[in-house]
Each structure stands twice: as structure tokens, then as C-alpha cells.
Amino acid sequence: MASTTDTKNYKLNHTMIRVKDPQESVKFYNFLGLSLLKKLSFPDAKFDLYFLGYDAPGAVSHGKNLFDREGLIELTHNYGTENDPNYKINNGNVEPYRGFGHTCISVDNIQAACKRIEDAGYKFQKKLTDGKMKHIAFALDPDGYWVEVIGRKPLEETEGVKETDVGSYRMNHTMIRVKDAEKSLKFYEEVMGMSLFRTHEAKEAGFNLYFLGYPGEQGPAVEGANTADREGLLELTWNYGTEKDEAFSYHDGNKGPQGFGHICVSVDNLEKACERLEGLEVNWKKRLTDGRMKNVAFVLDPDGYWVEVVQNERFTGQANF
């Protein structure tokens, strides 16, 4: 194991969302090309975890240990929800519980990819033909979470292409809304060690988007470069003026009604990383020493979103669970 900690070794490992029926959810994400990499069962606590990620031969994280990857989705299933007619997930996009926005996959040929999803009977929040933005779509998973679909090539280059290869897809980013862009950027850059890869200003619409990530296998990105071919990015959405409203806050997904749970960063040396975070005076949700699970910690970002911190298994040579 590394004797110190270096944020260049960190990875945005996964995004956790709660699901009502794991069979339906796994089926959907399998259809999008993700593989079930690991299932962890905790029958005493009455929940299961399903870790899914892109693992085709050409995938960025192909063949790696679970926590040595980027862009995974962790599905959390609490036993019995699938049989409860009153159980409903908060997808993060409905007032007054907005906060988490979506996950996003980048694909080879966006028209063909969207047609394939539609032909399989899955619904869309926004089709390519809806609205002004003709180059992005939002599919809906079985719980109503939004999954953005973007193309890695310009739209005109894929016009009329009928084939799509799910083995080439990437889990590109996770979007969360933030109240104060300055505070959130400071946290994710200075505290969590991410780099700002791209900024998109939509002044007329009154919002900015910030794409952050770690160098990972693909190396550092140049500010302003196309990030569609990467995996494991974090997108912060800032709507102008929210930072001036003292009463304004986003829903973290962990208070009722629940949905999104957390993002997770894997690190080279878990104890040293937590010591570093302690020195930066972070707000803790759970320290390593708290509770039964001594191999995970949770810090809180400026909006109260949970950020899990776990050991990257590549540095220890043994599985975390």
C-alpha cells in the first residue's frame, strides 16, 4: 500500500442510487451495456448492493478490481420494496426534492442508440427530437431516474447510421445541482483533489455546468477539451442566484423521500486519505472509526451530498468486501 496519499491516484468510482426492483433495474442497465461486476448481500441489515460497469474488452476499466474503476453504478435494494405498492423512488428532478440530476452514458451513434432503447420499450424524459437541443436525450430507468445519452461524434457524422455497439459505451458522468458554485468547486478541487475539465456557461438560460474528474487511465484533460470519451466525471449544475438565497437548499437524496445516495471516491491509502481530510476540516457523515464498517468513510460536500471514501484494491492487493 502507498505510505502516503496522492489525489492523482484517486478515482470517482461509483454513484449509488436506490432501486425498487433490482431485477428490473439490472435488466435495464445490462441493456445499456453495463455488466454486473459484483453483488454484495447484507441479509442481517436487509439490503443488497449491485455494482455495474462497462467491462467490454475496449472499456477503459476493463478487467480491473471493483474499486480500481471509474464510472460504476451501485444499485441499493432494501428488501421488500419490490412488493410495496406505495414505495416510490425520488429521482431528484421533482420539486421540492430536487438535487441529484442524472447519470450519463456516451455512445458511438446517438440516433441508433436512442432508437434501440425506444424499440426495447423504455421511456424517455426527452427524445432527441424534443426541444431545442437535438444532440442529447434522456432515457428513463425503471424507477424514473434520468439517464442522459450523448454522442462522442458530431451529430452530422452519425446521421443515418443504423448500428450501435454497446461495448463502446462509457458511463461518462453524474450530475448534481449545487447551490454555490464557488464553494462546491473549491471543495471538489481542493479537498477531493479533482481537476476542472470543462466549463459550459449558458448565460441566457441562467446556469453553468462544471465537469470535474481525476486523471485516471486517460490522463489529465485539457480545459475546454471534449470530455465525451471519458468515464467517471462529475457534473455540477449551478443555477444563477441560488447562492444568494439563504433559505434555498437542495435535497441530498438520503432524507425522505430517498433516491440517490452518494458518489464514491476510491483512494490509494484510506487511512492517510482520511487523515488528510481531517486536516482540511471536512464535515464528516461517518469517520472510519464510526459504526461497524471500518473500511468506509463518508464526508459531506457543501450541499450536504454524501461522498464515500474507500480503498482502491489495486494498492492493497486484496478485496474490500
XYZ file of N, CA and C in Angstrom, residues 75-227:
459
model
N -26.374 -0.071 -7.341
C -27.808 -0.117 -7.046
C -27.997 -0.678 -5.649
N -28.725 0.043 -4.813
C -29.025 -0.426 -3.464
C -30.479 -0.857 -3.407
N -30.694 -2.110 -3.002
C -32.059 -2.639 -2.879
C -32.326 -3.000 -1.424
N -33.280 -2.325 -0.839
C -33.746 -2.648 0.507
C -34.865 -3.675 0.390
N -34.691 -4.799 1.059
C -35.608 -5.932 0.896
C -37.068 -5.512 1.091
N -37.909 -6.014 0.184
C -39.354 -5.812 0.308
C -39.907 -4.661 -0.506
N -39.058 -3.749 -0.950
C -39.587 -2.584 -1.691
C -40.282 -3.013 -2.982
N -39.786 -4.090 -3.586
C -40.366 -4.526 -4.860
C -41.811 -4.986 -4.710
N -42.207 -5.346 -3.491
C -43.580 -5.811 -3.242
C -44.451 -4.753 -2.564
N -43.918 -3.557 -2.395
C -44.643 -2.484 -1.714
C -45.225 -1.519 -2.744
N -46.562 -1.546 -2.949
C -47.158 -0.678 -3.980
C -46.998 0.809 -3.687
N -46.737 1.154 -2.429
C -46.602 2.565 -2.060
C -45.162 3.077 -2.124
N -44.213 2.156 -2.371
C -42.805 2.576 -2.389
C -42.467 3.234 -3.719
N -41.949 4.445 -3.648
C -41.592 5.181 -4.855
C -40.259 5.875 -4.634
N -39.420 5.821 -5.637
C -38.101 6.446 -5.596
C -38.224 7.943 -5.895
N -37.404 8.747 -5.228
C -37.249 10.158 -5.571
C -36.112 10.261 -6.591
N -36.440 10.677 -7.815
C -35.414 10.685 -8.867
C -34.547 11.943 -8.848
N -34.851 12.878 -7.944
C -34.024 14.070 -7.789
C -34.384 15.222 -8.702
N -35.415 15.045 -9.534
C -35.753 16.072 -10.513
C -37.148 16.659 -10.331
N -37.799 16.302 -9.233
C -39.158 16.788 -8.989
C -39.164 17.665 -7.741
N -39.740 18.858 -7.865
C -39.848 19.742 -6.703
C -40.757 19.112 -5.657
N -40.527 19.324 -4.366
C -39.434 20.131 -3.791
C -38.196 19.294 -3.417
N -37.978 18.206 -4.133
C -36.911 17.268 -3.751
C -35.796 17.215 -4.794
N -35.554 18.318 -5.474
C -34.505 18.316 -6.499
C -33.118 18.367 -5.865
N -32.176 17.735 -6.535
C -30.783 17.724 -6.086
C -29.963 16.950 -7.103
N -29.898 15.630 -6.938
C -29.309 14.754 -7.949
C -30.062 14.943 -9.261
N -29.311 14.960 -10.375
C -29.971 15.151 -11.664
C -30.031 13.903 -12.516
N -28.853 13.331 -12.829
C -28.842 12.188 -13.730
C -27.466 11.536 -13.785
N -27.443 10.336 -14.346
C -26.200 9.745 -14.826
C -26.191 9.938 -16.341
N -25.038 9.729 -16.974
C -24.942 9.973 -18.411
C -24.045 8.937 -19.067
N -24.543 8.351 -20.154
C -23.706 7.468 -20.956
C -23.352 8.183 -22.269
N -22.122 7.970 -22.725
C -21.739 8.472 -24.054
C -21.667 7.286 -24.999
N -22.176 7.498 -26.218
C -22.360 6.387 -27.158
C -21.694 6.713 -28.501
N -21.586 5.669 -29.337
C -20.942 5.831 -30.644
C -21.843 6.572 -31.632
N -23.057 6.071 -31.812
C -24.004 6.647 -32.769
C -25.313 6.941 -32.052
N -25.541 8.215 -31.771
C -26.611 8.545 -30.822
C -28.003 8.240 -31.358
N -28.253 8.455 -32.650
C -29.598 8.152 -33.168
C -29.888 6.663 -33.071
N -28.897 5.848 -33.462
C -29.075 4.388 -33.405
C -29.224 3.920 -31.960
N -28.457 4.504 -31.051
C -28.531 4.112 -29.637
C -29.901 4.442 -29.051
N -30.415 5.625 -29.370
C -31.728 6.024 -28.833
C -32.852 5.189 -29.435
N -32.738 4.874 -30.721
C -33.771 4.031 -31.358
C -33.784 2.645 -30.719
N -32.604 2.122 -30.413
C -32.507 0.803 -29.779
C -33.196 0.818 -28.417
N -32.975 1.877 -27.639
C -33.602 1.994 -26.311
C -35.117 2.090 -26.454
N -35.567 2.912 -27.399
C -37.009 3.097 -27.611
C -37.661 1.813 -28.107
N -36.993 1.123 -29.028
C -37.549 -0.127 -29.570
C -37.688 -1.205 -28.499
N -36.878 -1.111 -27.453
C -36.957 -2.087 -26.359
C -38.098 -1.769 -25.389
N -38.783 -0.645 -25.627
C -39.942 -0.304 -24.801
C -39.650 0.618 -23.631
N -38.412 1.083 -23.528
C -38.087 2.004 -22.436
C -38.508 3.428 -22.802
N -38.879 4.180 -21.789
C -39.411 5.520 -21.999
C -38.310 6.577 -21.947
N -38.655 7.751 -22.428
C -37.728 8.883 -22.447
C -38.321 10.074 -21.710
N -37.474 10.765 -20.978
C -37.833 12.076 -20.443
C -37.736 13.111 -21.568
N -36.744 12.932 -22.417
C -36.556 13.804 -23.583
C -35.961 12.994 -24.724
N -36.657 12.957 -25.851
C -36.115 12.315 -27.046
C -35.234 13.312 -27.794
N -34.418 12.797 -28.698
C -33.534 13.664 -29.484
C -34.313 14.756 -30.202
N -35.522 14.422 -30.631
C -36.319 15.366 -31.424
C -37.061 16.392 -30.575
N -37.072 16.224 -29.248
C -37.786 17.153 -28.364
C -36.945 18.394 -28.082
N -37.605 19.556 -28.049
C -36.927 20.774 -27.618
C -35.874 21.263 -28.591
N -35.084 22.223 -28.120
C -34.073 22.852 -28.979
C -32.802 22.006 -29.098
N -32.473 21.278 -28.040
C -31.197 20.541 -28.024
C -31.382 19.171 -28.682
N -30.963 19.090 -29.946
C -31.195 17.877 -30.740
C -30.063 16.861 -30.607
N -29.061 17.171 -29.772
C -27.890 16.286 -29.694
C -27.817 15.519 -28.375
N -28.836 15.693 -27.509
C -28.873 14.911 -26.275
C -30.282 14.369 -26.039
N -30.343 13.241 -25.358
C -31.622 12.644 -24.980
C -31.526 12.196 -23.524
N -32.673 11.962 -22.928
C -32.719 11.442 -21.565
C -33.672 10.247 -21.537
N -33.102 9.066 -21.323
C -33.914 7.859 -21.141
C -34.303 7.753 -19.672
N -35.338 6.969 -19.398
C -35.792 6.759 -18.018
C -35.561 5.309 -17.619
N -34.921 5.112 -16.480
C -34.744 3.746 -15.980
C -36.043 3.305 -15.302
N -36.145 2.065 -14.822
C -37.414 1.584 -14.268
C -37.943 2.390 -13.080
N -37.077 3.100 -12.376
C -37.521 3.921 -11.247
C -37.745 5.380 -11.617
N -37.530 5.708 -12.882
C -37.714 7.089 -13.303
C -36.477 7.956 -13.159
N -35.324 7.353 -12.825
C -34.076 8.121 -12.854
C -33.771 8.497 -14.306
N -33.216 9.685 -14.488
C -32.847 10.137 -15.829
C -31.453 9.610 -16.184
N -31.330 9.063 -17.381
C -30.023 8.655 -17.917
C -29.806 9.444 -19.207
N -28.902 10.403 -19.148
C -28.611 11.198 -20.326
C -27.849 10.345 -21.339
N -28.131 10.581 -22.619
C -27.423 9.900 -23.695
C -26.785 10.979 -24.575
N -25.463 10.925 -24.700
C -24.750 11.867 -25.562
C -23.903 11.087 -26.552
N -23.577 11.712 -27.665
C -22.753 11.068 -28.685
C -21.310 11.536 -28.595
N -20.404 10.640 -28.925
C -18.984 11.020 -28.909
C -18.550 11.644 -30.228
N -19.414 11.558 -31.241
C -19.113 12.183 -32.531
C -20.159 13.266 -32.797
N -19.824 14.266 -33.625
C -20.824 15.268 -34.017
C -22.042 14.593 -34.650
N -23.207 15.152 -34.395
C -24.472 14.560 -34.847
C -24.468 14.282 -36.348
N -23.930 15.228 -37.131
C -23.968 15.070 -38.588
C -23.132 13.882 -39.067
N -22.135 13.489 -38.268
C -21.291 12.357 -38.672
C -21.990 11.012 -38.493
N -23.008 10.985 -37.652
C -23.692 9.709 -37.382
C -25.097 9.672 -37.988
N -25.449 10.707 -38.729
C -26.765 10.768 -39.373
C -26.960 9.541 -40.257
N -28.048 8.822 -40.019
C -28.369 7.676 -40.869
C -27.669 6.386 -40.502
N -26.739 6.430 -39.524
C -26.059 5.191 -39.106
C -27.029 4.349 -38.282
N -27.198 3.103 -38.679
C -28.216 2.262 -38.028
C -27.646 1.369 -36.921
N -26.313 1.201 -36.892
C -25.717 0.278 -35.920
C -25.188 1.034 -34.700
N -25.231 0.364 -33.560
C -24.618 0.900 -32.348
C -24.003 -0.253 -31.564
N -22.826 -0.045 -31.038
C -22.085 -1.080 -30.318
C -22.057 -0.730 -28.837
N -22.853 -1.445 -28.030
C -22.918 -1.134 -26.595
C -21.577 -1.378 -25.908
N -20.735 -2.185 -26.524
C -19.410 -2.434 -25.968
C -18.499 -1.223 -26.012
N -18.898 -0.206 -26.766
C -18.083 1.001 -26.878
C -18.594 2.138 -25.974
N -19.697 1.892 -25.267
C -20.297 2.951 -24.455
C -19.430 3.263 -23.231
N -19.615 4.448 -22.677
C -18.937 4.876 -21.446
C -19.979 5.384 -20.448
N -19.730 5.136 -19.149
C -20.510 5.833 -18.122
C -19.781 7.153 -17.908
N -20.243 8.182 -18.588
C -19.482 9.418 -18.718
C -19.512 10.298 -17.469
N -20.701 10.585 -16.939
C -20.732 11.475 -15.773
C -21.981 11.304 -14.928
N -21.902 11.905 -13.757
C -23.018 12.005 -12.823
C -23.250 13.482 -12.554
N -24.508 13.913 -12.644
C -24.811 15.331 -12.429
C -25.530 15.542 -11.093
N -25.031 16.541 -10.350
C -25.717 17.001 -9.147
C -25.839 18.525 -9.218
N -26.923 19.051 -8.674
C -27.116 20.500 -8.630
C -26.469 21.054 -7.369
N -25.848 22.219 -7.501
C -25.179 22.833 -6.348
C -25.686 24.256 -6.152
N -25.769 24.655 -4.899
C -26.290 25.987 -4.554
C -25.274 27.087 -4.849
N -24.015 26.867 -4.470
C -22.968 27.884 -4.591
C -21.797 27.276 -5.359
N -21.673 27.655 -6.634
C -20.650 27.049 -7.491
C -19.254 27.246 -6.930
N -18.982 28.429 -6.398
C -17.648 28.732 -5.883
C -17.269 27.789 -4.744
N -18.200 27.589 -3.812
C -17.938 26.706 -2.668
C -17.775 25.254 -3.118
N -18.627 24.817 -4.047
C -18.581 23.423 -4.499
C -17.307 23.142 -5.290
N -16.919 24.079 -6.162
C -15.680 23.892 -6.919
C -14.477 23.839 -5.982
N -14.476 24.688 -4.987
C -13.373 24.696 -4.007
C -13.291 23.347 -3.296
N -14.452 22.801 -2.914
C -14.483 21.510 -2.223
C -13.969 20.392 -3.128
N -14.521 20.288 -4.332
C -14.151 19.158 -5.189
C -12.736 19.279 -5.744
N -12.255 20.495 -5.942
C -10.890 20.666 -6.440
C -9.863 20.593 -5.309
N -10.050 21.393 -4.266
C -9.018 21.500 -3.230
C -9.115 20.382 -2.192
N -10.319 19.972 -1.844
C -10.480 18.940 -0.816
C -10.421 17.534 -1.430
N -11.216 17.302 -2.471
C -11.272 15.961 -3.066
C -10.226 15.768 -4.161
N -9.543 16.835 -4.570
C -8.417 16.699 -5.492
C -8.774 16.524 -6.953
N -10.017 16.849 -7.325
C -10.414 16.742 -8.727
C -9.880 17.933 -9.524
N -9.863 17.775 -10.845
C -9.499 18.857 -11.755
C -10.732 19.289 -12.538
N -10.820 20.588 -12.822
C -11.905 21.102 -13.645
C -11.534 20.862 -15.104
N -12.297 20.002 -15.771
C -12.001 19.644 -17.157
C -12.681 20.564 -18.164
N -13.891 20.999 -17.829
C -14.645 21.801 -18.800
C -15.708 22.617 -18.103
N -15.925 23.829 -18.580
C -16.990 24.694 -18.080
C -17.899 25.069 -19.245
N -19.208 24.973 -19.018
C -20.166 25.397 -20.039
C -21.051 26.476 -19.421
N -20.997 27.661 -19.984
C -21.821 28.770 -19.490
C -23.039 28.937 -20.397
N -24.216 28.853 -19.801
C -25.466 29.082 -20.535
C -26.111 30.328 -19.938
N -25.522 31.475 -20.242
C -25.928 32.721 -19.584
C -27.379 33.088 -19.847
N -27.829 32.876 -21.075
C -29.214 33.224 -21.402
C -30.204 32.365 -20.622
N -29.823 31.121 -20.382
C -30.696 30.207 -19.628
C -30.465 30.318 -18.120
N -29.393 31.020 -17.713
C -29.170 31.274 -16.288
C -28.518 30.136 -15.521
N -27.635 29.376 -16.188
C -26.943 28.316 -15.438
C -25.569 28.052 -16.040
N -24.700 27.466 -15.211
C -23.386 26.988 -15.654
C -23.247 25.510 -15.330
N -22.460 24.824 -16.154
C -22.118 23.424 -15.909
C -20.604 23.320 -15.745
N -20.190 22.551 -14.748
C -18.760 22.336 -14.496
C -18.496 20.838 -14.497
N -17.557 20.396 -15.340
C -17.217 18.973 -15.426
C -15.851 18.758 -14.774
N -15.837 17.909 -13.742
C -14.609 17.639 -12.997
C -14.282 16.156 -13.036
N -12.995 15.840 -12.836
C -12.605 14.438 -12.796
C -11.166 14.258 -12.362
N -10.780 13.002 -12.270
C -9.404 12.625 -11.948
C -8.701 12.186 -13.225
N -7.353 12.218 -13.246
C -6.650 11.828 -14.472
C -6.908 10.389 -14.886
N -6.930 9.447 -13.914
C -7.229 8.052 -14.227
C -6.337 7.484 -15.314
N -6.847 6.484 -16.023
C -6.088 5.833 -17.092
C -5.922 6.746 -18.307
N -6.852 7.689 -18.478
C -6.832 8.526 -19.680
C -5.989 9.787 -19.514
N -5.452 9.991 -18.317
C -4.594 11.150 -18.100
C -5.392 12.422 -17.898
N -4.703 13.514 -17.554
C -5.407 14.768 -17.314
C -6.047 15.308 -18.591
N -7.161 15.983 -18.436
C -7.834 16.590 -19.587
C -7.438 18.051 -19.693
N -7.432 18.540 -20.906
C -7.154 19.956 -21.142
C -8.463 20.716 -20.976
N -8.432 21.820 -20.218
C -9.640 22.634 -20.012
C -10.254 22.982 -21.363
N -11.541 22.713 -21.482
C -12.252 23.037 -22.716
C -12.297 21.909 -23.725
N -11.514 20.846 -23.517
C -11.498 19.731 -24.470
C -12.793 18.919 -24.369
N -13.108 18.196 -25.436
C -14.284 17.327 -25.434
C -14.070 16.207 -24.407
N -15.014 16.040 -23.521
C -14.870 15.046 -22.451
C -15.783 13.836 -22.656
